[in-house]
Short mmCIF file of C-alpha atoms in Angstrom, two decimals:
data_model
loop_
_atom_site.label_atom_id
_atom_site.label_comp_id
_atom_site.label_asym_id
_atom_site.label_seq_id
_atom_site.Cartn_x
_atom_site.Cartn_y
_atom_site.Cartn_z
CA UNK A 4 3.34 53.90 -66.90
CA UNK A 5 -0.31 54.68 -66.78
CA UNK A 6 -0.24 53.73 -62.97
CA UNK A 7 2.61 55.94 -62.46
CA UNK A 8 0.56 59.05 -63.54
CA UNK A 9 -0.90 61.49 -61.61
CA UNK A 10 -4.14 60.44 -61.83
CA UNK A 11 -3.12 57.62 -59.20
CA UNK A 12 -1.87 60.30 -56.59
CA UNK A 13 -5.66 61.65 -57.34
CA UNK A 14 -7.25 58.47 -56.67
CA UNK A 15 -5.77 58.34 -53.09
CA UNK A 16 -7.64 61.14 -52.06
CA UNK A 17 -5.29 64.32 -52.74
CA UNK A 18 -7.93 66.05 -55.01
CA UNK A 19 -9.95 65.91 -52.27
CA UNK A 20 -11.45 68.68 -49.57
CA UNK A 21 -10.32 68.39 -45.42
CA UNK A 22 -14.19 66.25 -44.57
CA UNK A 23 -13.95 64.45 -47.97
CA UNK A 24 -10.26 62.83 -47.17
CA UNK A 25 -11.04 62.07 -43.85
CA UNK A 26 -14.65 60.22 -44.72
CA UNK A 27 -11.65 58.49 -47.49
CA UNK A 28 -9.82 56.72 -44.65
CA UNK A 29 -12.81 54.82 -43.23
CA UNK A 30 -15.67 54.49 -45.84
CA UNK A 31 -15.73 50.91 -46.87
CA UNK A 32 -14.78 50.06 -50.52
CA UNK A 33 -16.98 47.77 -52.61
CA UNK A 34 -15.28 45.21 -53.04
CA UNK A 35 -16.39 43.21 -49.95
CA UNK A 36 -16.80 46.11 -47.33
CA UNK A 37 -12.43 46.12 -47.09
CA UNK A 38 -11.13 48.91 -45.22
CA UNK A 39 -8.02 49.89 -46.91
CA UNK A 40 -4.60 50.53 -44.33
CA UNK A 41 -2.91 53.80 -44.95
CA UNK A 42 0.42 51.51 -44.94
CA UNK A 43 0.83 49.31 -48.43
CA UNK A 44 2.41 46.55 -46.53
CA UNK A 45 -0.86 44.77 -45.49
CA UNK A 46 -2.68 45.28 -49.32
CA UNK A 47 -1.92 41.58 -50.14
CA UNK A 48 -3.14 40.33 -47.64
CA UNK A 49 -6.93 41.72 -47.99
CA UNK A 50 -7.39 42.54 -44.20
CA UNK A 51 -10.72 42.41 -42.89
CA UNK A 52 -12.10 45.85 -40.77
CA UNK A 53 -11.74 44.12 -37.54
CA UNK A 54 -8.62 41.96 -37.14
CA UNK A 55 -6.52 39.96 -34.63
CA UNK A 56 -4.20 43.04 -33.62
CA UNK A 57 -7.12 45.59 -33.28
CA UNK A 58 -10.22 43.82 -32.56
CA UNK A 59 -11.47 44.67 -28.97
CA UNK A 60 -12.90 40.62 -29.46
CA UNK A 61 -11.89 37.82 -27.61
CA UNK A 62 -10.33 35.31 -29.99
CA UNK A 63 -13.48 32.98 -29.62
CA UNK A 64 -15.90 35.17 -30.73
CA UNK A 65 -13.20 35.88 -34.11
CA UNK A 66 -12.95 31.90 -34.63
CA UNK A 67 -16.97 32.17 -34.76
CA UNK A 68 -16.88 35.17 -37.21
CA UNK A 69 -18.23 37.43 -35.28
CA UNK A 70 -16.07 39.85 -36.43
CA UNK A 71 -17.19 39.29 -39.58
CA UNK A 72 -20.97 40.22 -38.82
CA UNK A 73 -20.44 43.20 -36.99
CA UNK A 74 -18.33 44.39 -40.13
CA UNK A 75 -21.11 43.27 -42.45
CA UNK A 76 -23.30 45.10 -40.82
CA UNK A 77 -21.29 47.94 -41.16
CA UNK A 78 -21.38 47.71 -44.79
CA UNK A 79 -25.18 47.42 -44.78
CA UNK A 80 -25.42 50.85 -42.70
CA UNK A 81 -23.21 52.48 -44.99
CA UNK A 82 -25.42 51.45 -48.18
CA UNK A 83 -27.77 53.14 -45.99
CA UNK A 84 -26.52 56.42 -45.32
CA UNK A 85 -25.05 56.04 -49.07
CA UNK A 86 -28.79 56.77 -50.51
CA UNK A 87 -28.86 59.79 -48.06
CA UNK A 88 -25.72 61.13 -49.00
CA UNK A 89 -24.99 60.90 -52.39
CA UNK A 90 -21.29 62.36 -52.46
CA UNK A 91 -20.91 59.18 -50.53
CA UNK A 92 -21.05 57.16 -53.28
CA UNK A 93 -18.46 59.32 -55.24
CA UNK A 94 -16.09 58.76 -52.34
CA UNK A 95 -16.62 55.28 -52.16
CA UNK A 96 -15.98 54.80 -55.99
CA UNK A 97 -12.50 56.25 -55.63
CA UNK A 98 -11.65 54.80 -52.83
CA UNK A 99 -12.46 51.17 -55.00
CA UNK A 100 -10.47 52.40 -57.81
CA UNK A 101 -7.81 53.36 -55.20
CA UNK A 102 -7.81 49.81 -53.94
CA UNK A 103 -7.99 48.13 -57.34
CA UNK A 104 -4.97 50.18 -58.83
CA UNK A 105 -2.88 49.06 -55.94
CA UNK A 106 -4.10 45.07 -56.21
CA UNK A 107 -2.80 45.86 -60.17
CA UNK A 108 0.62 46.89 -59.28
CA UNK A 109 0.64 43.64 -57.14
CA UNK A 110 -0.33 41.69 -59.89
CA UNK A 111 1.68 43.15 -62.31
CA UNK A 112 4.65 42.83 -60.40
CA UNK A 113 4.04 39.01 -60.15
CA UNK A 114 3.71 38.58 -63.93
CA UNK A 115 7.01 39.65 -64.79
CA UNK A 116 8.67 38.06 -61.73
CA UNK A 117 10.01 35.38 -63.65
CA UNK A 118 11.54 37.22 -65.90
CA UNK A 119 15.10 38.19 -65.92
CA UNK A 120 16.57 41.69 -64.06
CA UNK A 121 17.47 43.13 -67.99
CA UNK A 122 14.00 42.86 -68.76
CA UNK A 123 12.06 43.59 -65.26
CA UNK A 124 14.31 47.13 -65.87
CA UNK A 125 13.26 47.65 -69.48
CA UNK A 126 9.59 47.16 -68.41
CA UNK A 127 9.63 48.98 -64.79
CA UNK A 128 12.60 51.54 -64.37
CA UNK A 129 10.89 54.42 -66.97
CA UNK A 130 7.68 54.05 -64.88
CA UNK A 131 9.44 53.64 -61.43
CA UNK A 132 11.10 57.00 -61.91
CA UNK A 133 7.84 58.46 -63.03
CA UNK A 134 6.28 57.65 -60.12
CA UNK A 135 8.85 59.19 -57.77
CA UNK A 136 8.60 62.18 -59.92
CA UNK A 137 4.62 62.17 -59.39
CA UNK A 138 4.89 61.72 -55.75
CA UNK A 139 3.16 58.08 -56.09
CA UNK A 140 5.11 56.37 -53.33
CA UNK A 141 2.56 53.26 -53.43
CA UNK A 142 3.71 52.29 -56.94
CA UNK A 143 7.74 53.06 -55.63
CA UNK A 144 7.15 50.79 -52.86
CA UNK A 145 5.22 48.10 -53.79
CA UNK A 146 8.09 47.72 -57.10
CA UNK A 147 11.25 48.04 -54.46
CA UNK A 148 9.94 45.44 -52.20
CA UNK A 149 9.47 43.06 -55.25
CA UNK A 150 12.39 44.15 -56.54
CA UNK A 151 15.05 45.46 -54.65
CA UNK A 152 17.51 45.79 -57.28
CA UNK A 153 15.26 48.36 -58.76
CA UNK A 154 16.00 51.24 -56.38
CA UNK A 155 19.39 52.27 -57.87
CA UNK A 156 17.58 52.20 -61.19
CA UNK A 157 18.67 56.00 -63.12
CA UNK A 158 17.51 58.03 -65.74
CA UNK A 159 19.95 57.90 -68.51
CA UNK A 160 19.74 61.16 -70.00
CA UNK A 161 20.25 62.52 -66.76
CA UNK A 162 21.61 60.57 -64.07
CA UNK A 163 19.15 60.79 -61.54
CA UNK A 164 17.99 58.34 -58.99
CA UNK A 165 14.25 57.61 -57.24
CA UNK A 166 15.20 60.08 -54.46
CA UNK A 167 16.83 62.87 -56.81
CA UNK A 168 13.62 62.85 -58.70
CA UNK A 169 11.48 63.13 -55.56
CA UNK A 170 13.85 65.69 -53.96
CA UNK A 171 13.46 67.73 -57.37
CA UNK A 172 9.81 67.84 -57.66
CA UNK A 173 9.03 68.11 -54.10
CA UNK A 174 7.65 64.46 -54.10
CA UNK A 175 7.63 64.44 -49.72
CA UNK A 176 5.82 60.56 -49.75
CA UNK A 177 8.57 59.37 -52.07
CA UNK A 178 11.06 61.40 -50.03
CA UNK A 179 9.65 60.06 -46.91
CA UNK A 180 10.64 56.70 -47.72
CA UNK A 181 14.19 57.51 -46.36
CA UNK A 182 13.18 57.77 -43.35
CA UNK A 183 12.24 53.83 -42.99
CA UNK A 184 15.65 52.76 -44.78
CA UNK A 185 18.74 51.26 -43.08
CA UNK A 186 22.27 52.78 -43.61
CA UNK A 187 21.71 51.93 -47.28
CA UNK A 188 20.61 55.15 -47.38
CA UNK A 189 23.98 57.24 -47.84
CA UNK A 190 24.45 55.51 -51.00
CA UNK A 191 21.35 57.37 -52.62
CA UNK A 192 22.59 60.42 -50.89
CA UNK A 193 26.07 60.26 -51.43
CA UNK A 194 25.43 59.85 -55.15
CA UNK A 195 25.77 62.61 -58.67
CA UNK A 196 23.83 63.19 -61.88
CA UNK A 197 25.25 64.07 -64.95
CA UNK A 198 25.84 67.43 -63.97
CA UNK A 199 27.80 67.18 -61.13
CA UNK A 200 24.83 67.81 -58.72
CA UNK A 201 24.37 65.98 -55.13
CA UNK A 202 20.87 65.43 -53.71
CA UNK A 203 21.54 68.64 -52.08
CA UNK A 204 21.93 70.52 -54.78
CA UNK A 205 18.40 69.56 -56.12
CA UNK A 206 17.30 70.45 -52.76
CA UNK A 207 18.67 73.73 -53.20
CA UNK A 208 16.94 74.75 -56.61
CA UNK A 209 13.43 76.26 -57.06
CA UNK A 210 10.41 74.01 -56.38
CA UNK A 211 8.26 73.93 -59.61
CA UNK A 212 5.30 76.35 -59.53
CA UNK A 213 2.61 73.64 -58.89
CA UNK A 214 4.64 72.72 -55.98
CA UNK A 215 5.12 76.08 -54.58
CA UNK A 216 1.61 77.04 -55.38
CA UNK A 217 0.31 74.08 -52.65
CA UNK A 218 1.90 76.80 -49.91
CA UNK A 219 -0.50 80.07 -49.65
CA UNK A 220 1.86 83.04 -48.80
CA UNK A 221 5.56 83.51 -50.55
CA UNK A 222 6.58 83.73 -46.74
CA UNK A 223 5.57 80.62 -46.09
CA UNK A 224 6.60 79.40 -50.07
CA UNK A 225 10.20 80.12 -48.47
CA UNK A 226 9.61 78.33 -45.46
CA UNK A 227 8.76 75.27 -47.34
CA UNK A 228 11.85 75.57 -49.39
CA UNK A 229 14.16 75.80 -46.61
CA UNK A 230 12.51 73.05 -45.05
CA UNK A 231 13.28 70.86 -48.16
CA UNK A 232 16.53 71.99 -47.82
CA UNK A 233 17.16 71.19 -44.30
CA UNK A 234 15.71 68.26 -44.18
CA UNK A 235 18.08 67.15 -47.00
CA UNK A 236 20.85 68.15 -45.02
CA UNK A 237 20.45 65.38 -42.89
CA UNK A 238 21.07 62.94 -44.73
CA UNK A 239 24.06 63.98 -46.57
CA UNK A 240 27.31 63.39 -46.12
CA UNK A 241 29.58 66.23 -44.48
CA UNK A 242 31.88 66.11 -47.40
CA UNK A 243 29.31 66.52 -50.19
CA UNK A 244 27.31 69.79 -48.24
CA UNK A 245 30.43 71.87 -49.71
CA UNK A 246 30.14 69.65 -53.07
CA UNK A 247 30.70 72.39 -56.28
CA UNK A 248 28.79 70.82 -59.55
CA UNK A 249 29.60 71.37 -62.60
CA UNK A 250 28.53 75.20 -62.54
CA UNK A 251 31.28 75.35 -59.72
CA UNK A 252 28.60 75.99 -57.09
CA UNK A 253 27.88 74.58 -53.77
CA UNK A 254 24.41 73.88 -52.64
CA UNK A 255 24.48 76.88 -50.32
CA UNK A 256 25.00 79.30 -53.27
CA UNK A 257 22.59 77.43 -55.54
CA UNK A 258 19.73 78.16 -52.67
CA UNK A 259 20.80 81.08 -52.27
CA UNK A 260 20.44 82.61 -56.11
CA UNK A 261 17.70 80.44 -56.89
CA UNK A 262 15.51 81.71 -53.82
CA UNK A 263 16.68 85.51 -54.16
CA UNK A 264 12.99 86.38 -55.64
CA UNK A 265 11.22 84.40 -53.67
CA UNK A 266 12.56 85.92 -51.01
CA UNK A 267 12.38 89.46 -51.45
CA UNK A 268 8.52 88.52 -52.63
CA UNK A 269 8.36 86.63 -48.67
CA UNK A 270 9.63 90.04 -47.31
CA UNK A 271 6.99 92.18 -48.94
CA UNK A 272 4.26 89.49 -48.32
CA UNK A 273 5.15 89.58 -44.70
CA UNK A 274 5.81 92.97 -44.15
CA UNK A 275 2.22 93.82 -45.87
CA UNK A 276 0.53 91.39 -43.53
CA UNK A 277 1.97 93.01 -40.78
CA UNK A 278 1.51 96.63 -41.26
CA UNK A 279 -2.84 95.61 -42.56
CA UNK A 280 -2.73 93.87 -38.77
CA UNK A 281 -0.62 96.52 -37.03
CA UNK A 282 -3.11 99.63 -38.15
CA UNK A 283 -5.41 96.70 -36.32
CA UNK A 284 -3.77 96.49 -33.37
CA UNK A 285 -3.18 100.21 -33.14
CA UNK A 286 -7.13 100.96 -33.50
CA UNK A 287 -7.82 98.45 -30.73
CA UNK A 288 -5.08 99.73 -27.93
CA UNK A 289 -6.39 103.17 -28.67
CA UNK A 290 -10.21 102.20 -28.36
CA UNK A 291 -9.28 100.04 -24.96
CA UNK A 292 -7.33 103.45 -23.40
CA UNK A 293 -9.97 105.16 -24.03
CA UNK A 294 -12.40 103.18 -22.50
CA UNK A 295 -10.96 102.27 -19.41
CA UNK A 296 -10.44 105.95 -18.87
CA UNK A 297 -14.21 107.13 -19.64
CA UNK A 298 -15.94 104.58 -18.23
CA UNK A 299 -19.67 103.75 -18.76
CA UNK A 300 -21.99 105.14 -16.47
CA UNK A 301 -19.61 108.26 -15.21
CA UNK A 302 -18.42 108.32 -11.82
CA UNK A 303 -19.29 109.92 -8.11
CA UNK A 304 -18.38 113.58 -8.04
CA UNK A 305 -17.20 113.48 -4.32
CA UNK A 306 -15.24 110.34 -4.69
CA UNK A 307 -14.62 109.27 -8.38
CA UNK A 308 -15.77 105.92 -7.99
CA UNK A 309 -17.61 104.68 -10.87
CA UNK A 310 -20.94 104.74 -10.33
CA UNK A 311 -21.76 101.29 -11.45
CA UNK A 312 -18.62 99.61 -9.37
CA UNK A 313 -20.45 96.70 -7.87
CA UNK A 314 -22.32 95.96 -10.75
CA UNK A 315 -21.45 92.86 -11.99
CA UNK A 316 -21.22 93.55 -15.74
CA UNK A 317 -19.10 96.44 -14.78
CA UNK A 318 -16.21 93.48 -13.43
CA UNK A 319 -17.22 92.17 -16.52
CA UNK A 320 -16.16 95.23 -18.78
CA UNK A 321 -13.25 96.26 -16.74
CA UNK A 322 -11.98 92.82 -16.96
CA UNK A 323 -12.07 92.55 -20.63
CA UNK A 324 -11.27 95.85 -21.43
CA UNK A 325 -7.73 95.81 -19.57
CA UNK A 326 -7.34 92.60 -21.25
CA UNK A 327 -7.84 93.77 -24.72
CA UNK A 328 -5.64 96.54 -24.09
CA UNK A 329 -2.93 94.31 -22.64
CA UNK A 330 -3.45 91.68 -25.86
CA UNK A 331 -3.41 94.26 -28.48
CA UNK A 332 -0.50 96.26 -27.08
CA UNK A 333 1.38 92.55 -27.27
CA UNK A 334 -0.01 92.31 -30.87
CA UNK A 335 1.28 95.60 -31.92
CA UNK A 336 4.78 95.13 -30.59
CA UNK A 337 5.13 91.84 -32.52
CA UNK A 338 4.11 93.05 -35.82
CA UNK A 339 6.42 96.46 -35.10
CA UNK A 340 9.07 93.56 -34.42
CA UNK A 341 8.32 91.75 -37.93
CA UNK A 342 9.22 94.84 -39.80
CA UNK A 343 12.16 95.65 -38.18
CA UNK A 344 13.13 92.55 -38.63
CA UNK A 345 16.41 91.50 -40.59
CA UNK A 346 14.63 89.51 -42.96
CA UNK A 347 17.44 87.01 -43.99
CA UNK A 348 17.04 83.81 -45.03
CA UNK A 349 17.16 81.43 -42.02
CA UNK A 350 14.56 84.12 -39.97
CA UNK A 351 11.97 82.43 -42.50
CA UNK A 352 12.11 79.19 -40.92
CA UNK A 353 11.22 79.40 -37.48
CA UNK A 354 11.41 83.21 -36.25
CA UNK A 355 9.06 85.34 -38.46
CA UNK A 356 6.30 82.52 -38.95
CA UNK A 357 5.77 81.95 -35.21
CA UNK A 358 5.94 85.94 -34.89
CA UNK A 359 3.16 85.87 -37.06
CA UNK A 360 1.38 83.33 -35.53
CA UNK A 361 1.62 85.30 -32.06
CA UNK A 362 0.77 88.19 -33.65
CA UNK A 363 -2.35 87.09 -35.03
CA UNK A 364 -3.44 85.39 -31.84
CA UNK A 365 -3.05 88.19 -29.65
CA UNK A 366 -5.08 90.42 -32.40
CA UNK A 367 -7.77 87.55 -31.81
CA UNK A 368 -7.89 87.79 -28.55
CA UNK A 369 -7.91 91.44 -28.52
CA UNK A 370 -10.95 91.50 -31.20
CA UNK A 371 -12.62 89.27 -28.66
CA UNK A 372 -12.35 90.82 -25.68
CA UNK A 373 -12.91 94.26 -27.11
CA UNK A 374 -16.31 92.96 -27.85
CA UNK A 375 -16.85 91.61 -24.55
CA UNK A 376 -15.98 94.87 -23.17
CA UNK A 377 -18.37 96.70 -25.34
CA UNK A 378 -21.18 94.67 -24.87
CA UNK A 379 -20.79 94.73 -20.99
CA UNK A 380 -20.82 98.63 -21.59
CA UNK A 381 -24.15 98.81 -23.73
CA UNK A 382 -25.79 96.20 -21.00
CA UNK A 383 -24.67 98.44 -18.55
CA UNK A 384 -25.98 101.63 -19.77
CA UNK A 385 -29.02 100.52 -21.42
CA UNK A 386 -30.05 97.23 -20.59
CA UNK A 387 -30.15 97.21 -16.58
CA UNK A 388 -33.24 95.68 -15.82
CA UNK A 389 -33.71 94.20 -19.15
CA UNK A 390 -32.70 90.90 -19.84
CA UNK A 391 -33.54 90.83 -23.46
CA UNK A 392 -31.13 93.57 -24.02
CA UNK A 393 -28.28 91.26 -24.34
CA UNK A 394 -29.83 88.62 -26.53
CA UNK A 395 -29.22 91.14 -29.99
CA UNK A 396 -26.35 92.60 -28.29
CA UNK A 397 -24.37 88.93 -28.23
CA UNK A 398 -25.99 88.13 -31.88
CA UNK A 399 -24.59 91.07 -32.79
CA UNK A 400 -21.24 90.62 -30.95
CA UNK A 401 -20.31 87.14 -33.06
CA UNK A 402 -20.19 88.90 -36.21
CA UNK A 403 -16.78 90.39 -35.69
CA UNK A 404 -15.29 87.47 -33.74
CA UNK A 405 -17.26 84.78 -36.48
CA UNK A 406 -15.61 87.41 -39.37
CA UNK A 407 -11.94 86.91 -38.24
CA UNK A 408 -12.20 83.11 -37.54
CA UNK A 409 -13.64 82.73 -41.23
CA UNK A 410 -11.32 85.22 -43.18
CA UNK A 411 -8.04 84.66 -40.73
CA UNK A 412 -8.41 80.89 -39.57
CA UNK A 413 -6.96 79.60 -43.11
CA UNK A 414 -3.85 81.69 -43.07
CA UNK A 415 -3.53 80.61 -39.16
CA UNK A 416 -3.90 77.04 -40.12
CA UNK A 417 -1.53 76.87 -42.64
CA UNK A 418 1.27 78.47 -40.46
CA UNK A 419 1.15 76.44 -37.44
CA UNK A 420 1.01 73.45 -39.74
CA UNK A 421 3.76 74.43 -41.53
CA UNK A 422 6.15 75.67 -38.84
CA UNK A 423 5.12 72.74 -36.07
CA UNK A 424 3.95 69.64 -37.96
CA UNK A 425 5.56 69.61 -40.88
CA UNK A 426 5.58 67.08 -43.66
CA UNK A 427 8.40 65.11 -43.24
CA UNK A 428 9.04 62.32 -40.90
CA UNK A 429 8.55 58.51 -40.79
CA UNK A 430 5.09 57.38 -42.05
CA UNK A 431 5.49 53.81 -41.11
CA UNK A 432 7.20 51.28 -38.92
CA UNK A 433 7.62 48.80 -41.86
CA UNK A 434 11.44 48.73 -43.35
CA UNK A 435 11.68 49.74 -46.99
CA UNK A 436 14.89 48.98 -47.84
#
C-alpha cells in the first residue's frame, strides 16, 4: 500500500523539471552503474547499459566483456562529473530508489506466490486499485503479469475496476495500458459500478482539480477533458455510448453539465487571449503601413524613387517590412476569427487551439520582422558608413524578439503538445494482458 502511494509516481521522475527528467533516463543508478528501461518488462532481468540487441559490438568483443568496461567506465566518468554537479547526485539517488521500489514489488510479488488467489486478493487488490488511482502503472503491471486474475479485481463499496479508477482520476499511464491489451479489453469497458455508470460515464465527469490544474489555460483544461472523453470512446461498445446510469443520464449529457463552467471559463480565457494579441497585431499592421509608405531616407522629387533604392539594407527593410505587414494582417484576422467564433464544445478540440497556435506564430513572426525592418531603417539613416552602428542596434533588437520567446514560448509549448502529441497512445510493444 505504501508502494502504491504517490510518492512512487514521484520517485520516477514526475516531480521533476524538463533537464532534470531527461538527465533521469540515462544517469546511471548506484547499484552497479544499471541503466534502468523506461519499459518494466526487462527490470528482472538487471540489463546491463550495453546489451546484445543495442550494442554497436560484435558479439566477440561482448563474450570478452568489453561491454562491460566501456560501461564501467561510464560509471567512473559520471562519479566524476557527480563532484562537479552536485544536483547530480540528487538525481541519481532517486533514480536508485526508483529502481529499488520496483525490484520490491518483484519481490513481493514472489513471496506471496504460493499462496492461494483468496489471499493474494486480500493482500494486493486494496493496493492494486490504489495504484491505478495514483497513476502508478509500474506497480499495476508488474501485479497483473504475476497475477492475471487480479485485473478484474473491484472496489466493493463502489464497483469500480483498475481502468474505471484510472479513467476517473485521469491516471493516462494506467489508462495507457489498454492500448497493449488483446480483445480482453471490452470486458473492462463493457463493464458498470454500483451506480449504473460505464467507463464512459467516468470519462464524462469533471477531472479532479490537481488533474486539471497540470493543464495551464481553462481552454486548454477543456481540451484535455474532451480528449479523455474521446479517447474513451474508442473503446466502448456502441451500445453502452447511449448507456443512462442510474441518474437516467447518458455520458453525453453527463459531459455536457459537468463541463458547462469550465467551458464558459475556456471561452473567456480564450477570448481574453485573443483580444491582448489582437490590439498586438493591430499596432504592428498599422506601424508596417506606415512605414512602407514613408520610407527612410525620402525619395527623388523628379521621380519618386527612394533615394536609398540600391542600397542594400534598403532590400533589407522593404523586405521585412512587407513581410511584417503581410504576417500581422494574417495574425489579426485569426484572432478576429477566434472571437467570432461559435465557441461550442467540440471547437475546443482541434479548431480554436490550432487558431491560437497560428495566431501566435504569425504575431511572432510579425514582432520579428518588424524589428528587422526597423533596424535596417536606423542603419540606413544613421549608420551608412559606420559599421559599429549596428552592433547596439541588433543588441538592442533581441530584447523584443528574446521578450516574446520567454513570456509566450510556455503557452506555445503547451498547445502544440496538447493538440498534436497528446498523451495517449501505446507506450510499449510488450502485451499486458
Amino acid at each position: 500500500m505504501v508502494l502504491a502511494a504517490k510518492e512512487f509516481a514521484l520517485l520516477r521522475g514526475d516531480g521533476l523539471n524538463s533537464w532534470q527528467r531527461l538527465l533521469f533516463r540515462y544517469v546511471p543508478t548506484s547499484e552497479g552503474q544499471k541503466r534502468i528501461p523506461t519499459d518494466i518488462k526487462n527490470i528482472s532481468n538487471e540489463p546491463q547499459m550495453f546489451n546484445a540487441k543495442n550494442c554497436w559490438l560484435s558479439p566477440i568483443w561482448e563474450r570478452i566483456y568489453f561491454g562491460a568496461l566501456i560501461t564501467k567506465l561510464g560509471g567512473l566518468l559520471f562519479d566524476v562529473l557527480e563532484r562537479l554537479v552536485p544536483p547530480l547526485k540528487l538525481i541519481r539517488d532517486k533514480k536508485s530508489k526508483y529502481y529499488n521500489a520496483l525490484k520490491l514489488v518483484e519481490c513481493l510479488c514472489k513471496k506471496i506466490e504460493s499462496l492461494s488467489f483468496v489471499e493474494v486478493r486480500r493482500i494486493v487488490g486494496a493496493p492494486l486499485l490504489a495504484a491505478a488511482k495514483n497513476d502508478n502503472y509500474e506497480l499495476v503491471e508488474a501485479v497483473v503479469r504475476k497475477f492475471p486474475s487480479l485485473i478484474y479485481v473491484s472496489d466493493v463499496e463502489t464497483g469500480k475496476r483498475i481502468f474505471d479508477f484510472a479513467v476517473e482520476h485521469r491516471c493516462e499511464n494506467v489508462f495507457n495500458l489498454v492500448h497493449r491489451m488483446s480483445q480482453h479489453r471490452a470486458l473492462f469497458m463493457d463493464s458498470l459500478d454500483l451506480s449504473g455508470n460505464t467507463v464512459l460515464h467516468l470519462a464524462a465527469k469533471l477531472a479532479p482539480k490537481n488533474k486539471l490544474n497540470l493543464v495551464p489555460g481553462a481552454a486548454l483544461q477543456m481540451q484535455r477533458e474532451l480528449q479523455w472523453f474521446k479517447e474513451v470512446n474508442k473503446f466502448v461498445p456502441l451500445f453502452d455510448r447511449e448507456h443512462r446510469n442510474a441518474e437516467n443520464k447518458t455520458p453525453s449529457v453527463v459531459f455536457t453539465e459537468e463541463h458547462a463552467e469550465l467551458k464558459i471559463k475556456g471561452e473567456e480565457w480564450m477570448k481574453g487571449t485573443a483580444n491582448s494579441c489582437t490590439i498586438a497585431a493591430a499596432l504592428i499592421t498599422t506601424i508596417a503601413f506606415a512605414a512602407a509608405i514613408t520610407v527612410p531616407g525620402g525619395d527623388h522629387g523628379e521621380t519618386g524613387l527612394p533615394i536609398f533604392a540600391k542600397n542594400g539594407a534598403f532590400i533589407v527593410f522593404a523586405i521585412s517590412n512587407a513581410a511584417s505587414l503581410f504576417t500581422s494582417t494574417t495574425s489579426l484576422l485569426v484572432f478576429l476569427s477566434i472571437l467570432t467564433s461559435r465557441y461550442a464544445e467540440e471547437d475546443f478540440l482541434y479548431a480554436l487551439p490550432r487558431s491560437l497556435i497560428l495566431g501566435l506564430l504569425t504575431l511572432f513572426l510579425s514582432i520579428t520582422l518588424m524589428t528587422v525592418s526597423f533596424s535596417a531603417a536606423v542603419y540606413i539613416v544613421l549608420g551608412q558608413k559606420k559599421a559599429y552602428v549596428l552592433i547596439p542596434v541588433a543588441v538592442m533588437a533581441c530584447l523584443p524578439i528574446m521578450s516574446f520567446v520567454l513570456l509566450q514560448s510556455p503557452l506555445i509549448v503547451a498547445l502544440i503538445s496538447s493538440t498534436w502529441r497528446g498523451i495517449f497512445g501505446k507506450k510499449s510493444n510488450r502485451p499486458f494482458y
